[in-house]
Every structure is written in C-alpha cells, then in structure tokens.
Coordinates of C-alpha atoms in Angstrom, one line a residue:
M12 CA -0.7 32.6 -293.2
N13 CA -2.6 35.6 -294.8
V14 CA 0.6 37.5 -295.2
I15 CA 2.2 34.5 -296.9
K16 CA -0.8 33.9 -299.2
K17 CA -0.9 37.5 -300.3
Q18 CA 2.8 37.9 -300.8
A19 CA 3.2 34.5 -302.4
F20 CA 0.3 35.1 -304.8
L21 CA 1.7 38.4 -306.0
S22 CA 5.2 37.0 -306.2
T23 CA 3.9 34.0 -308.2
I24 CA 2.1 36.3 -310.6
F25 CA 5.3 38.3 -311.3
S26 CA 7.4 35.1 -311.3
Y27 CA 5.3 33.5 -314.0
G28 CA 4.9 36.7 -315.9
G29 CA 8.7 36.8 -315.9
V30 CA 8.8 33.1 -316.9
L31 CA 6.6 33.9 -319.9
V32 CA 9.0 36.8 -320.9
G33 CA 12.0 34.6 -320.2
F34 CA 10.6 31.8 -322.2
V35 CA 10.1 33.9 -325.2
T36 CA 13.6 35.4 -324.8
Q37 CA 15.5 32.2 -324.0
F38 CA 13.6 29.7 -326.1
F39 CA 12.4 31.5 -329.2
L40 CA 14.6 34.5 -329.6
I41 CA 18.0 33.4 -328.2
G42 CA 17.4 29.9 -329.6
N43 CA 16.9 31.2 -333.1
F44 CA 18.8 34.5 -333.4
L45 CA 22.0 33.7 -331.5
E46 CA 24.4 31.0 -332.2
P47 CA 24.4 28.1 -329.7
A48 CA 27.9 29.0 -328.7
Q49 CA 26.8 32.6 -328.0
N50 CA 23.9 31.2 -326.0
G51 CA 26.5 29.1 -324.1
L52 CA 28.6 32.2 -323.3
L53 CA 25.6 33.9 -321.7
A54 CA 24.9 30.8 -319.6
V55 CA 28.5 30.5 -318.5
L56 CA 28.8 34.2 -317.5
L57 CA 25.7 34.0 -315.4
S58 CA 26.8 30.7 -313.8
Y59 CA 30.2 32.2 -312.8
M60 CA 28.5 35.4 -311.7
Y61 CA 26.1 33.6 -309.3
V62 CA 28.9 31.6 -307.8
L63 CA 31.0 34.8 -307.3
V64 CA 28.0 36.6 -305.8
Q65 CA 27.5 33.8 -303.2
L66 CA 31.2 33.9 -302.3
S67 CA 31.3 37.7 -302.2
S68 CA 28.4 38.0 -299.7
L69 CA 30.5 36.1 -297.2
G70 CA 27.3 34.5 -295.8
F71 CA 25.8 37.8 -294.7
N72 CA 22.4 37.5 -296.3
A73 CA 21.7 34.1 -294.9
A74 CA 22.8 35.1 -291.4
G75 CA 21.0 38.4 -291.7
S76 CA 17.7 36.5 -292.4
R77 CA 18.2 34.3 -289.5
F78 CA 19.1 37.0 -287.0
F79 CA 17.2 39.9 -288.4
P80 CA 14.8 39.9 -285.4
H81 CA 17.8 41.1 -283.4
F82 CA 18.4 44.0 -285.7
R83 CA 14.7 45.0 -286.3
N84 CA 14.1 48.5 -284.9
A85 CA 12.9 51.1 -287.3
Q86 CA 13.5 53.9 -284.9
K87 CA 17.2 53.0 -284.7
G88 CA 17.7 52.3 -288.5
H89 CA 17.5 48.6 -287.8
N90 CA 20.7 48.9 -285.8
G91 CA 23.1 49.4 -288.7
Y92 CA 22.0 46.3 -290.7
L93 CA 22.5 47.8 -294.1
F94 CA 25.9 49.4 -293.3
L95 CA 27.2 46.1 -292.0
G96 CA 25.9 44.3 -295.0
L97 CA 27.4 46.8 -297.5
S98 CA 30.7 46.7 -295.7
V99 CA 30.9 42.9 -295.6
G100 CA 29.7 42.7 -299.3
L101 CA 32.4 45.2 -300.5
I102 CA 35.1 43.3 -298.7
G103 CA 33.9 40.0 -300.2
F104 CA 33.7 41.5 -303.7
L105 CA 37.2 42.8 -303.5
I106 CA 38.5 39.4 -302.4
T107 CA 36.6 37.5 -305.1
S108 CA 37.6 40.0 -307.8
L109 CA 41.3 39.5 -306.9
G110 CA 40.8 35.8 -307.1
L111 CA 39.1 36.2 -310.5
F112 CA 42.1 38.1 -311.8
L113 CA 44.6 35.5 -310.5
L114 CA 42.6 32.5 -311.9
K115 CA 41.7 34.0 -315.2
D116 CA 44.0 31.8 -317.3
T117 CA 42.8 28.7 -315.4
I118 CA 39.2 29.5 -316.0
I119 CA 39.7 30.2 -319.7
K120 CA 41.2 26.9 -320.6
N121 CA 39.1 25.3 -323.3
E122 CA 40.8 26.3 -326.6
E123 CA 37.5 26.1 -328.7
N124 CA 35.8 28.5 -326.3
S125 CA 38.8 30.6 -325.1
T126 CA 38.4 33.5 -327.6
L127 CA 34.7 34.0 -327.0
F128 CA 35.0 33.8 -323.3
A129 CA 38.2 35.9 -323.0
D130 CA 36.6 38.7 -325.0
N131 CA 33.8 38.9 -322.5
F132 CA 35.5 37.7 -319.3
Y133 CA 35.6 41.0 -317.4
F134 CA 31.8 41.5 -317.7
L135 CA 31.7 39.3 -314.7
L136 CA 32.8 42.2 -312.5
P137 CA 29.8 44.6 -313.1
L138 CA 27.4 41.6 -313.2
T139 CA 28.7 40.3 -309.8
F140 CA 28.7 43.7 -308.1
A141 CA 25.2 44.7 -309.2
T142 CA 23.7 41.3 -308.2
L143 CA 25.5 41.3 -304.9
L144 CA 24.1 44.7 -304.0
F145 CA 20.6 43.7 -305.3
N146 CA 20.6 40.6 -303.1
L147 CA 21.5 42.6 -300.0
L148 CA 18.7 45.1 -300.6
D149 CA 16.2 42.5 -301.6
N150 CA 17.0 40.5 -298.5
Y151 CA 16.6 43.6 -296.4
A152 CA 13.1 44.3 -297.9
K153 CA 12.2 40.6 -297.5
N154 CA 13.0 40.7 -293.8
L155 CA 10.6 43.7 -293.6
Y156 CA 7.9 41.5 -295.3
D157 CA 8.2 43.1 -298.7
T158 CA 8.9 40.1 -301.0
V159 CA 7.0 41.4 -304.0
T160 CA 9.3 44.2 -305.1
G161 CA 12.4 42.0 -305.4
T162 CA 10.5 39.3 -307.2
F163 CA 9.0 41.8 -309.7
L164 CA 12.5 43.3 -310.4
A165 CA 14.4 40.0 -310.6
Q166 CA 11.9 37.8 -312.2
F167 CA 10.0 40.2 -314.5
L168 CA 11.8 43.5 -315.2
Q169 CA 15.2 42.0 -315.6
R170 CA 13.9 39.5 -318.1
L171 CA 11.9 42.1 -319.9
L172 CA 15.1 44.2 -320.4
Q173 CA 17.0 41.2 -321.6
L174 CA 14.2 40.7 -324.2
V175 CA 14.6 44.3 -325.4
A176 CA 18.4 43.8 -325.6
I177 CA 17.9 40.7 -327.8
L178 CA 15.6 42.8 -330.1
F179 CA 18.5 45.1 -330.9
I180 CA 20.5 42.3 -332.3
I181 CA 17.5 40.7 -334.1
F182 CA 16.9 44.0 -336.0
Q183 CA 20.6 44.3 -336.6
I184 CA 20.9 47.6 -334.8
V185 CA 24.0 46.2 -333.0
D186 CA 26.5 43.4 -333.5
F187 CA 27.0 40.7 -330.9
Q188 CA 29.8 42.5 -329.1
Q189 CA 27.8 45.7 -328.8
F190 CA 24.8 43.5 -327.7
M191 CA 26.9 42.2 -324.8
Y192 CA 27.0 45.7 -323.3
L193 CA 23.2 46.0 -323.6
W194 CA 22.8 42.6 -322.0
V195 CA 25.0 43.4 -319.1
F196 CA 23.0 46.6 -318.5
A197 CA 19.8 44.7 -318.7
V198 CA 20.9 42.1 -316.1
S199 CA 22.4 44.8 -313.8
F200 CA 19.8 47.6 -314.0
Y201 CA 17.4 46.1 -311.4
V202 CA 19.7 47.2 -308.5
I203 CA 18.7 50.9 -309.1
P204 CA 14.9 50.6 -308.5
M205 CA 15.6 48.1 -305.7
F206 CA 17.8 50.7 -303.9
W207 CA 15.0 53.3 -304.4
K208 CA 12.5 50.9 -302.9
A209 CA 14.7 50.1 -299.9
T210 CA 15.0 53.8 -299.1
R211 CA 11.2 54.0 -298.9
L212 CA 10.9 51.2 -296.3
E213 CA 10.5 52.3 -292.6
G214 CA 13.8 52.5 -290.8
F215 CA 16.1 52.8 -293.9
S216 CA 19.6 53.9 -292.8
L217 CA 23.2 53.5 -294.0
K218 CA 24.7 54.8 -290.8
P219 CA 26.9 52.5 -288.8
N220 CA 25.5 51.2 -285.5
F221 CA 27.2 48.3 -283.7
S222 CA 25.1 48.3 -280.6
V223 CA 23.6 44.8 -281.5
M224 CA 27.0 43.4 -282.3
T225 CA 28.0 42.3 -278.8
P226 CA 31.0 39.9 -278.5
T227 CA 28.6 37.0 -277.9
F228 CA 26.2 37.9 -280.7
S229 CA 29.1 38.7 -283.1
K230 CA 30.6 35.3 -282.6
E231 CA 27.3 33.6 -283.2
F232 CA 26.5 35.7 -286.3
G233 CA 30.0 35.2 -287.7
F234 CA 30.0 31.5 -287.2
Y235 CA 26.6 31.2 -288.9
S236 CA 27.9 33.4 -291.8
F237 CA 30.9 31.2 -292.2
L238 CA 28.8 28.0 -292.3
T239 CA 26.4 29.6 -294.8
I240 CA 29.3 30.5 -297.1
L241 CA 29.8 26.8 -297.5
T242 CA 26.1 26.0 -297.8
G243 CA 25.4 28.9 -300.1
F244 CA 28.3 28.0 -302.3
S245 CA 27.1 24.5 -302.5
S246 CA 23.7 25.7 -303.5
M247 CA 25.3 27.6 -306.4
V248 CA 27.3 24.5 -307.3
I249 CA 24.2 22.4 -307.8
L250 CA 22.5 25.1 -309.8
Y251 CA 25.4 26.3 -312.0
I252 CA 28.4 23.9 -312.0
D253 CA 26.8 21.8 -314.6
K254 CA 27.0 24.6 -317.2
I255 CA 30.5 25.5 -316.1
M256 CA 31.8 22.0 -316.3
L257 CA 29.9 21.2 -319.5
A258 CA 31.5 24.2 -321.2
G259 CA 34.9 23.2 -319.9
I260 CA 34.6 19.5 -320.9
T261 CA 32.7 19.9 -324.2
T262 CA 31.9 23.2 -326.0
F263 CA 29.9 26.4 -325.6
T264 CA 27.7 25.1 -328.4
E265 CA 26.6 22.1 -326.3
T266 CA 26.3 24.3 -323.3
G267 CA 24.0 26.7 -325.1
I268 CA 21.7 23.8 -326.1
Y269 CA 21.8 22.5 -322.5
N270 CA 21.1 26.0 -321.2
T271 CA 17.9 26.4 -323.2
A272 CA 16.7 22.9 -322.2
S273 CA 17.4 23.4 -318.5
F274 CA 15.3 26.6 -318.5
F275 CA 12.3 24.4 -318.1
G276 CA 13.5 23.2 -314.7
S277 CA 13.8 26.7 -313.4
V278 CA 10.2 27.3 -314.6
M279 CA 9.0 24.5 -312.5
G280 CA 10.7 25.9 -309.4
M281 CA 9.1 29.3 -309.6
S282 CA 6.2 28.4 -307.3
L283 CA 8.4 27.1 -304.5
L284 CA 10.7 30.1 -304.9
A285 CA 7.8 32.5 -304.4
I286 CA 6.5 30.6 -301.4
N287 CA 10.0 30.5 -299.9
K288 CA 10.6 34.2 -300.2
A289 CA 7.2 34.9 -298.5
A290 CA 7.6 32.3 -295.8
Q291 CA 11.2 32.8 -294.8
P292 CA 10.8 35.9 -292.5
L293 CA 7.7 34.3 -290.9
I294 CA 9.6 31.0 -290.3
A295 CA 12.4 33.0 -288.7
D296 CA 10.0 34.8 -286.4
S297 CA 8.2 31.5 -285.6
F298 CA 11.5 30.0 -284.5
A299 CA 12.2 33.1 -282.4
S300 CA 8.9 32.6 -280.6
N301 CA 9.2 28.8 -280.6
D302 CA 6.0 28.4 -282.6
L303 CA 6.8 25.1 -284.2
D304 CA 3.2 24.3 -285.0
N305 CA 3.1 27.3 -287.4
I306 CA 6.3 26.2 -289.1
S307 CA 4.9 22.7 -289.5
T308 CA 1.7 24.0 -291.1
I309 CA 3.7 26.2 -293.5
Y310 CA 5.9 23.2 -294.3
R311 CA 3.0 20.9 -295.2
K312 CA 1.1 23.5 -297.2
S313 CA 4.1 24.6 -299.1
S314 CA 4.8 21.0 -300.2
I315 CA 1.2 20.5 -301.5
T316 CA 0.9 23.8 -303.3
S317 CA 4.4 23.5 -304.9
L318 CA 3.8 19.9 -306.1
I319 CA 0.3 20.8 -307.6
V320 CA 1.7 23.7 -309.6
G321 CA 4.9 21.7 -310.5
C322 CA 2.9 18.7 -311.8
W323 CA 0.7 21.0 -313.9
I324 CA 3.8 22.7 -315.5
F325 CA 5.6 19.4 -316.0
L326 CA 2.6 17.9 -317.8
G327 CA 2.4 21.0 -320.0
I328 CA 6.0 20.7 -320.9
Y329 CA 5.9 16.9 -321.5
L330 CA 2.7 17.0 -323.6
N331 CA 4.1 19.8 -325.8
I332 CA 7.9 19.0 -325.9
D333 CA 8.0 17.8 -329.5
N334 CA 6.0 20.8 -330.7
L335 CA 8.2 23.3 -328.8
F336 CA 11.4 22.1 -330.3
L337 CA 10.1 22.5 -333.8
F338 CA 10.4 26.2 -333.3
L339 CA 14.2 26.0 -332.6
K340 CA 17.2 25.3 -334.8
P341 CA 17.5 21.6 -335.5
E342 CA 20.6 21.2 -333.3
Y343 CA 18.5 22.1 -330.2
S344 CA 16.4 18.9 -330.5
A345 CA 19.3 17.1 -328.7
G346 CA 18.1 18.8 -325.5
K347 CA 14.7 17.1 -325.2
T348 CA 16.0 14.3 -322.9
V349 CA 17.7 17.0 -320.8
V350 CA 14.3 18.6 -320.2
I351 CA 12.6 15.5 -319.0
I352 CA 15.5 14.4 -316.7
I353 CA 15.8 17.8 -315.0
C354 CA 12.1 18.3 -314.6
L355 CA 11.7 14.9 -312.9
G356 CA 14.4 15.8 -310.4
K357 CA 12.7 19.1 -309.8
L358 CA 9.4 17.4 -308.9
F359 CA 11.1 15.8 -305.9
D360 CA 12.5 19.2 -304.9
L361 CA 8.9 20.6 -305.0
A362 CA 7.4 17.7 -303.1
T363 CA 9.8 18.3 -300.1
G364 CA 8.7 21.9 -299.8
L365 CA 10.6 24.3 -297.5
N366 CA 12.9 21.7 -295.9
G367 CA 16.0 23.7 -296.6
T368 CA 14.7 27.0 -295.3
I369 CA 13.4 25.4 -292.1
L370 CA 16.7 23.6 -291.5
T371 CA 18.9 26.6 -292.1
L372 CA 16.8 28.8 -289.9
S373 CA 16.6 26.3 -287.0
K374 CA 19.2 25.7 -284.3
Y375 CA 20.3 22.6 -286.3
Y376 CA 21.6 24.7 -289.2
I377 CA 25.1 23.1 -289.0
Y378 CA 23.7 19.9 -290.4
D379 CA 22.9 21.8 -293.6
T380 CA 26.6 22.6 -293.8
Y381 CA 27.5 18.9 -293.7
I382 CA 24.9 18.2 -296.4
M383 CA 26.2 20.9 -298.7
V384 CA 29.9 20.0 -298.3
G385 CA 28.9 16.5 -299.4
L386 CA 26.8 18.0 -302.2
I387 CA 29.9 19.7 -303.7
F388 CA 31.8 16.4 -303.8
I389 CA 28.8 14.5 -305.2
T390 CA 27.9 17.1 -307.9
V391 CA 31.4 17.7 -309.2
T392 CA 32.1 13.9 -309.2
L393 CA 28.9 13.1 -311.0
N394 CA 29.5 15.8 -313.6
Y395 CA 33.2 14.8 -314.0
F396 CA 32.3 11.2 -314.9
L397 CA 29.0 11.5 -316.6
I398 CA 29.6 14.5 -318.9
P399 CA 32.5 12.8 -320.9
I400 CA 30.2 9.7 -321.4
Y401 CA 26.8 11.2 -322.0
G402 CA 27.5 14.9 -322.7
M403 CA 24.6 17.2 -321.8
N404 CA 22.5 14.3 -320.7
G405 CA 25.2 13.4 -318.2
A406 CA 25.0 16.9 -316.8
A407 CA 21.2 16.6 -316.5
F408 CA 21.6 13.2 -314.7
A409 CA 24.1 14.7 -312.3
L410 CA 21.8 17.6 -311.5
A411 CA 18.7 15.4 -310.9
I412 CA 20.6 13.0 -308.7
A413 CA 22.2 15.8 -306.7
T414 CA 18.7 17.5 -306.3
I415 CA 17.2 14.3 -304.9
Y416 CA 20.2 13.7 -302.6
Y417 CA 20.2 17.0 -300.8
N418 CA 16.4 17.2 -300.5
L419 CA 16.1 13.7 -299.1
I420 CA 18.8 14.3 -296.5
R421 CA 17.3 17.6 -295.5
Y422 CA 13.9 16.0 -295.2
L423 CA 15.2 13.3 -293.0
I424 CA 17.0 15.7 -290.6
V425 CA 14.0 18.0 -290.3
W426 CA 11.9 15.0 -289.5
W427 CA 14.4 13.6 -287.0
K428 CA 15.3 16.8 -285.2
L429 CA 12.1 18.9 -285.4
G430 CA 9.5 16.2 -285.8
M431 CA 8.2 17.8 -289.0
Q432 CA 7.6 16.2 -292.3
P433 CA 5.4 17.4 -295.2
F434 CA 4.3 14.1 -296.8
T435 CA 0.6 13.2 -296.5
F436 CA -1.6 11.1 -298.6
D437 CA -2.6 14.2 -300.5
L438 CA 0.8 14.1 -302.3
V439 CA 0.0 10.6 -303.5
K440 CA -3.3 11.8 -304.8
I441 CA -1.6 14.6 -306.7
I442 CA 0.8 12.2 -308.4
I443 CA -1.9 9.7 -309.3
L444 CA -4.2 12.4 -310.6
S445 CA -1.4 14.0 -312.6
I446 CA -0.3 10.7 -314.2
T447 CA -3.9 9.8 -315.1
I448 CA -4.6 13.2 -316.6
G449 CA -1.3 13.2 -318.5
L450 CA -1.9 9.8 -320.0
T451 CA -5.4 10.8 -321.0
I452 CA -4.4 14.0 -322.7
S453 CA -1.4 12.4 -324.4
S454 CA -3.9 10.0 -326.2
L455 CA -5.6 13.0 -327.9
P456 CA -5.1 13.2 -331.7
T457 CA -2.2 15.3 -333.0
L458 CA -2.7 18.2 -335.3
N459 CA 0.1 17.7 -337.9
G460 CA 1.1 20.1 -340.7
N461 CA 2.6 23.5 -340.7
K462 CA 3.6 25.7 -337.8
I463 CA 0.1 27.1 -337.5
M464 CA -1.2 23.6 -336.9
T465 CA 1.6 23.0 -334.4
V466 CA 0.6 26.1 -332.5
A467 CA -3.0 25.0 -332.6
D468 CA -2.0 21.5 -331.3
M469 CA -0.1 23.1 -328.4
A470 CA -3.0 25.4 -327.6
Y471 CA -5.7 22.8 -327.5
R472 CA -3.5 20.4 -325.4
S473 CA -2.5 23.1 -323.0
I474 CA -6.1 24.5 -322.6
T475 CA -7.5 21.0 -322.1
L476 CA -4.8 20.2 -319.6
T477 CA -5.4 23.4 -317.6
L478 CA -9.2 23.0 -317.5
V479 CA -9.2 19.3 -316.6
Y480 CA -6.3 19.6 -314.1
G481 CA -7.8 22.7 -312.5
V482 CA -11.3 21.2 -312.2
V483 CA -9.9 17.9 -310.7
I484 CA -7.7 19.7 -308.2
Y485 CA -10.5 22.0 -307.2
W486 CA -13.0 19.1 -306.9
S487 CA -10.5 17.1 -304.8
K488 CA -10.1 19.9 -302.3
I489 CA -6.4 18.9 -301.8
S490 CA -5.3 22.5 -301.3
P491 CA -7.8 25.0 -299.7
E492 CA -5.3 27.8 -300.5
L493 CA -5.3 27.1 -304.2
N494 CA -9.0 26.5 -304.2
G495 CA -9.5 30.0 -302.7
A496 CA -7.1 31.5 -305.3
M497 CA -8.9 29.8 -308.2
K498 CA -12.3 30.9 -306.8
N499 CA -11.2 34.5 -306.5
T500 CA -9.7 34.4 -310.0
W501 CA -12.9 33.0 -311.5
Q502 CA -14.9 35.7 -309.7
Q503 CA -12.7 38.4 -311.1
I504 CA -13.1 37.0 -314.6
V505 CA -16.8 36.9 -314.3
K506 CA -16.9 40.4 -312.9
F507 CA -14.7 41.6 -315.8
V508 CA -16.9 40.0 -318.4
Q509 CA -20.1 41.4 -316.9

C-alpha cells in the first residue's frame, strides 16, 4: 500500500496540475478563441484516434499487464516484452490505417462538416501512431512500478504543449490550418520523453526473445489479447462514441459545445485514474500470489478515496457552473445540463472503484468481454435514439446510463465470483456529508456585477467549500489515507511559512 500511496499521490498531483492547464486551454482559450465547429473538429479527431489506438494495439497492453510477471526478468531484457509489443502494435497500426483509408468516404459523411473534417482527416495517422507507441512504453514503465512518468507526460506536459499551441493562434502568429500542425505536434510529442524514460528502466531491451512464448502460454496470451480487443474497444466506445455520433447526427458546432461541457466529467475521473495506474501492477502480482485480501483492501480504499475527491470536485462544479459559463461565448450555455448529467454518472463510476481492473486481471476476465460487447450495443443504441431527440443532452444521458450499466454489472460479478465489494457505510456518510455541505454553501449570497465580482464569487465559494469539506472529511476519519495526505500537506505549508 505504501507504493500505491506514493505513486498515486504523485500521479494525482500531476493529473490535477494537468487538469488545471487543460481547463484553462479547453474552457477559456478554446472556448473563446476557436469557433465551436473547430472545437468540435479537435474533439472528433481525438475520439477517432483513441478508438484507432485501441484497435491497433490488438489487446497487447491489457494482456501484457496481466501476464507481465511471466516476462519480468531484467537480466534477460524482460524476455523480449518490448520487441513483441512493438511488433504487434506495428501490425495493428498497418491494419487500422488500411481500414481508415478504405472507410474515409463513409466516415466523412455529414455535408456540413465534411470540408473541415476532410481537410484534417489524415492527421489521424501521426496522432494514432504516437499514442500507440506511448501507451506501450507507458504500460511497460507501469509494470515496472513507474506510473508517475506517464501520468506527468500525458496529463500535464501534453496539455501544456496544447496550451502553447493555442497561444500561437490567439496572438495571430498562425492561421487555423497552421495551428493544426502545431496541435498535432503538441499531442504527439510526449512519446519522445516516454521512450527516453523507458530506456533508463532496468532491463530495457528491444531484442527479440521468445523463450516465454511457449505454445501453451502463447495460446493463453493470444486468447486474452483477443478478448481485450473487444473490451478495450468497448471502453473507447463509451468514452468517445458520443462525440463521433453527435458530430455525425448534428454538427461540429454542437459537438464542440458538448466537448467543452464533457471535460468536467474527465476532471472528476482523474483521482480514480491515478489510483488505477498505481494499483494495477500490484493487483496483478496479488492475483499471481493469490493474495485476495490485499486486493479486497485496495478495492475498498480506492472506492472511498475516489468518491471523496469526486464529490468535492462535483460540488465545486455545481456551485460555480453559472459563473463558469459566463466566461464563454453565449452559445456554450447550452452545455450546462450536459455537465450535470455526465458528472452524476461519473460519481457512480467513482463509487465502484477498481471493479474493472480487478475483473480484467482475474481468471474471470471473460465476463468483462460479455459486459463490454453488451456495452457497445447499449451505447450506440442509446445515442442513436436520444441524440436526434435531445441533441447533446441525449448524448450525455446515453453516456451516464452506459457508465452506470457497466459499473453495476462489473460490481456484481466481482462480488459474486471473488466475494469482494467496496461498499461500506462510509460511502453513505460521504454522500450525506456532500449533500449537506453543498446545500449549505449554495445558500450563501451571490456576488453579482462585472466579471471581477464573478471571479470573487467563485473564489469565496470554492475556498469555503474546500475548507469546510476538508475539515469535515478529516474530522470524520473516513479515509486514513487522505487524512495522512492532508496532514502532511498542512505540515509542509506550515514549514514553508515558518
């Protein structure tokens, strides 16, 4: 647990530092200096890219995480793990690139969006290849218990470079089409320092070594990889199909508004993402040694910590939502409902903790495949029927419902097959405390007037929320891990002041 706490703490710091940079970039800069349709283009390119990356990996990263204990041997270059991953990734990239060329006309089908999308369609290739390679190297480092580097590069550095790219267009140094080259570079650059870091880890080798790949193990590894292609693809579907279908059914303008609003949901998920990256290799090792008690402890604590942080962020968003949208172009105000719907769905995701990670790393991983195949059908169907009726709100409803569906089913299967479940009365306490604090702070007087008064209103509400919420959570002793982190942080502040 000490390894998890240290790695998760550092990852969380970088994640939320990146969130701050991303928030400034996505919400204030892109929301004000790009047209909503251009915002929608960026969202659609990233959405397609993540789906293509998942397909191109051919399930190797997920299988590599589960079976890495079989490869781990620094003296032998981890038995050719990276060579195998690079080979599989290159084959997958060539296959998906061919499919992309063949399906180009089908993908670019909305007449209103076709010119904007067609002019930038082939940026998908460098974006996909760079992200595919980064994911392989990040996964390799994560399996060697370095989860911080990848988080720093993906969550902070990448977003910082995107902010710099936006500044070029704000100061009219480049036009939009020139900006697109800068943006693609900003999104792709992180693979270079990630490769350098991977070479510094003990046992780095790109030499082939197939000694581990016995016929029996190869069959098991290949079967798991095949299943995780489906599960991984389904995960990408739930995360990105809403933007893809929204752009196809409506316009890039509406997609751009939705993209900015949905950013808040990703902010809420940062804490669980950091915990997941830190816990995944330990859970894999615990399964290898049959230490189910350790997994159960990680499961329970991840749920409590994630929900505490998630409720705090949700309250901050909810209490300031009207103020936040005053800083955007008027058309973006249509996204307020999207924010609330997506964030409520995300709270259920946080409450169920690491259910997906535990299930996919267990011997019952095939159940996750069934869940995800069902998820594809449910998500696409919900978007297909809800978007034409409710527009971007329909996409938000579809995402929230799908999030609740797959987390609920995963929770039930982990409980049924492994006898683990994260829910305790502490979760009820967190929800009750959060509702009480939220209602109390929402009754505070509003500072009306110009934008300076709006900033002041946001500041005093956010500071009040943080202080009250932090004191109540600390006093309740619901999470010893967070109490320890808050105590250490306070001691560092006092030491700095003195």
